[in-house]
Tab-separated table of C-alpha atoms in Angstrom:
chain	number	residue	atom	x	y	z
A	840	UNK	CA	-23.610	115.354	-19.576
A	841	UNK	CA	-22.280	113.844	-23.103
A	842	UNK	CA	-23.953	110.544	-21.681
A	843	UNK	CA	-27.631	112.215	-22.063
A	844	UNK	CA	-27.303	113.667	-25.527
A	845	UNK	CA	-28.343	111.037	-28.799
A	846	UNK	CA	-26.712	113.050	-31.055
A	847	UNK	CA	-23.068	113.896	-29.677
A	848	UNK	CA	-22.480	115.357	-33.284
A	849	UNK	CA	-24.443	118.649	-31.845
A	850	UNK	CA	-21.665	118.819	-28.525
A	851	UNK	CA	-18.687	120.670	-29.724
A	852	UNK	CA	-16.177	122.948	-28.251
A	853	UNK	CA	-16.430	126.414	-28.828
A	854	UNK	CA	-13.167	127.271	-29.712
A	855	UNK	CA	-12.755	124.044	-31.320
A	856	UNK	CA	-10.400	122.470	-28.830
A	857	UNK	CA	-10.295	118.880	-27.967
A	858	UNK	CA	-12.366	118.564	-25.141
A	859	UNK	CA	-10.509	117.065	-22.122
A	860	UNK	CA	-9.746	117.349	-18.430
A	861	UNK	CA	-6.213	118.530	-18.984
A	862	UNK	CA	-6.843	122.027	-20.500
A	863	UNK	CA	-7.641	125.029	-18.410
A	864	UNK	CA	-10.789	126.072	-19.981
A	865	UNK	CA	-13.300	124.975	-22.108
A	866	UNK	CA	-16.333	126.205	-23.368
A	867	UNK	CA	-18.566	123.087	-24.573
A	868	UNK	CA	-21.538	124.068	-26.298
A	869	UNK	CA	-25.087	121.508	-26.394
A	870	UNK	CA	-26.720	123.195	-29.342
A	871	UNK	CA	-29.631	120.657	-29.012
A	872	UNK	CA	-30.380	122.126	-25.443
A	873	UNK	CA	-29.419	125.731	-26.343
A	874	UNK	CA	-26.958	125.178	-23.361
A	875	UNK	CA	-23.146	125.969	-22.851
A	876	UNK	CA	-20.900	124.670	-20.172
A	877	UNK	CA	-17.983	126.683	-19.698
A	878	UNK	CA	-14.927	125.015	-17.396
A	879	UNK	CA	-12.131	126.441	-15.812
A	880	UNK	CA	-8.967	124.041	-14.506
A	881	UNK	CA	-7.275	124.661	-11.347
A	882	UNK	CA	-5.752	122.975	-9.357
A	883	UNK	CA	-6.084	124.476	-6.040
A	884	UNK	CA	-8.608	127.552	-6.744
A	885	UNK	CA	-5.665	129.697	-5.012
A	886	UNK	CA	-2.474	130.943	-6.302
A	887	UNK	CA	0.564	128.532	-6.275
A	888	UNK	CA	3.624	130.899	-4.916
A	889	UNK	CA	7.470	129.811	-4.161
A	890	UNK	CA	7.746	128.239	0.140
A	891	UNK	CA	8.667	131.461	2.802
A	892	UNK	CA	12.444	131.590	3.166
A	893	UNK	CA	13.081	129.495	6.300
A	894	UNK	CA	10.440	126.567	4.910
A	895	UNK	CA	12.491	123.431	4.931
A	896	UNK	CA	13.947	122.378	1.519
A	897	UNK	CA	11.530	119.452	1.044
A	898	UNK	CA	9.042	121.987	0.607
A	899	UNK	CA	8.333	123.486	-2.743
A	900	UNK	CA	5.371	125.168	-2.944
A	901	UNK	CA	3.349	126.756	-0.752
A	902	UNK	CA	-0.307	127.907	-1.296
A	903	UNK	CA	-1.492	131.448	-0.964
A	904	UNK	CA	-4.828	131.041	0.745
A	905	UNK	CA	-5.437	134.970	0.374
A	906	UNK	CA	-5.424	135.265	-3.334
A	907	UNK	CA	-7.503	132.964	-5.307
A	908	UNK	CA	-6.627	131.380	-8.877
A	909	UNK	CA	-6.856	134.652	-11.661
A	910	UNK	CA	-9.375	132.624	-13.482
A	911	UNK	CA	-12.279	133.696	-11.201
A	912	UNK	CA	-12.681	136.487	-13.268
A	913	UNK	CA	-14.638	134.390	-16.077
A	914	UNK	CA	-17.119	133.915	-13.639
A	915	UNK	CA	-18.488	137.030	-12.840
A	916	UNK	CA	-21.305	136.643	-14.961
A	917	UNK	CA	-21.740	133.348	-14.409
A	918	UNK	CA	-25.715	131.731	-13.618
A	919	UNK	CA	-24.059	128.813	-11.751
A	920	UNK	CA	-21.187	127.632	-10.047
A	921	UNK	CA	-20.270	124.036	-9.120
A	922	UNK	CA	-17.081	122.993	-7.721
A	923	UNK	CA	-15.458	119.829	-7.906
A	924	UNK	CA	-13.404	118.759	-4.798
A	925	UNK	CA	-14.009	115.113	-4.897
A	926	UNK	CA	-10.609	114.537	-6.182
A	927	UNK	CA	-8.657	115.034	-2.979
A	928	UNK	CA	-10.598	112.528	-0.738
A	929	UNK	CA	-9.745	109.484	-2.445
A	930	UNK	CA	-8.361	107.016	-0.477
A	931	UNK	CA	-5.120	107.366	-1.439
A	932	UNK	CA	-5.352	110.928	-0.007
A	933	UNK	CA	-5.727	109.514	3.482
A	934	UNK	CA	-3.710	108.068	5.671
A	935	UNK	CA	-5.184	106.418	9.176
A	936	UNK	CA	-3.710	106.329	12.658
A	937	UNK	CA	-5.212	104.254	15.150
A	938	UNK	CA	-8.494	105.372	14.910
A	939	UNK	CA	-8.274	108.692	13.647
A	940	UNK	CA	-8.685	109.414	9.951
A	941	UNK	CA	-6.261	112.339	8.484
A	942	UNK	CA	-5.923	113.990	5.174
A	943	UNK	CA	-2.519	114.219	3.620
């Protein structure tokens, strides 16, 4: 988005926070569009928990697939949602076998 605005000087976080990738939410306001962006971070849009008991010990964390991240409710009121999974099918995220292709 900061690529179409001339004047960046109008682009500013709302809370004054450095805007980045790295904190959990933002809220980035275009005042020369009358247009705010508000983004939430996480990781796997479910809740993290500890492995079951009898997991092996290489395991260390195990999703909850039932309960999603806490942060969903900012977005009740929300006029659109996008989500951003493009992350996880890098290349380096696969692995091949013969001729199958496999996520890790």
């Amino acid at each position: 988005l900061m690529s179409g605005v001339e004047d960046k000087r109008f682009v500013y976080e709302v809370n004054g926070n450095k805007i980045t990738k790295q904190i959990r939410f933002l809220n980035v306001r275009f005042d020369s569009y009358n247009f705010t962006v508000e983004f939430y971070r996480s990781v796997f849009l479910v809740l993290p928990s500890t492995p079951p008991r009898r997991a092996p010990k290489r395991v260390k964390l195990a999703l909850r697939l039932d309960k999603i991240d806490n942060v969903n409710a900012e977005w009740v009121d929300s006029d659109v949602l996008i989500f951003n999974t493009g992350h996880w099918w890098t290349k380096t995220k696969l692995f091949e076998t013969g001729r199958n292709r496999n996520t890790c």
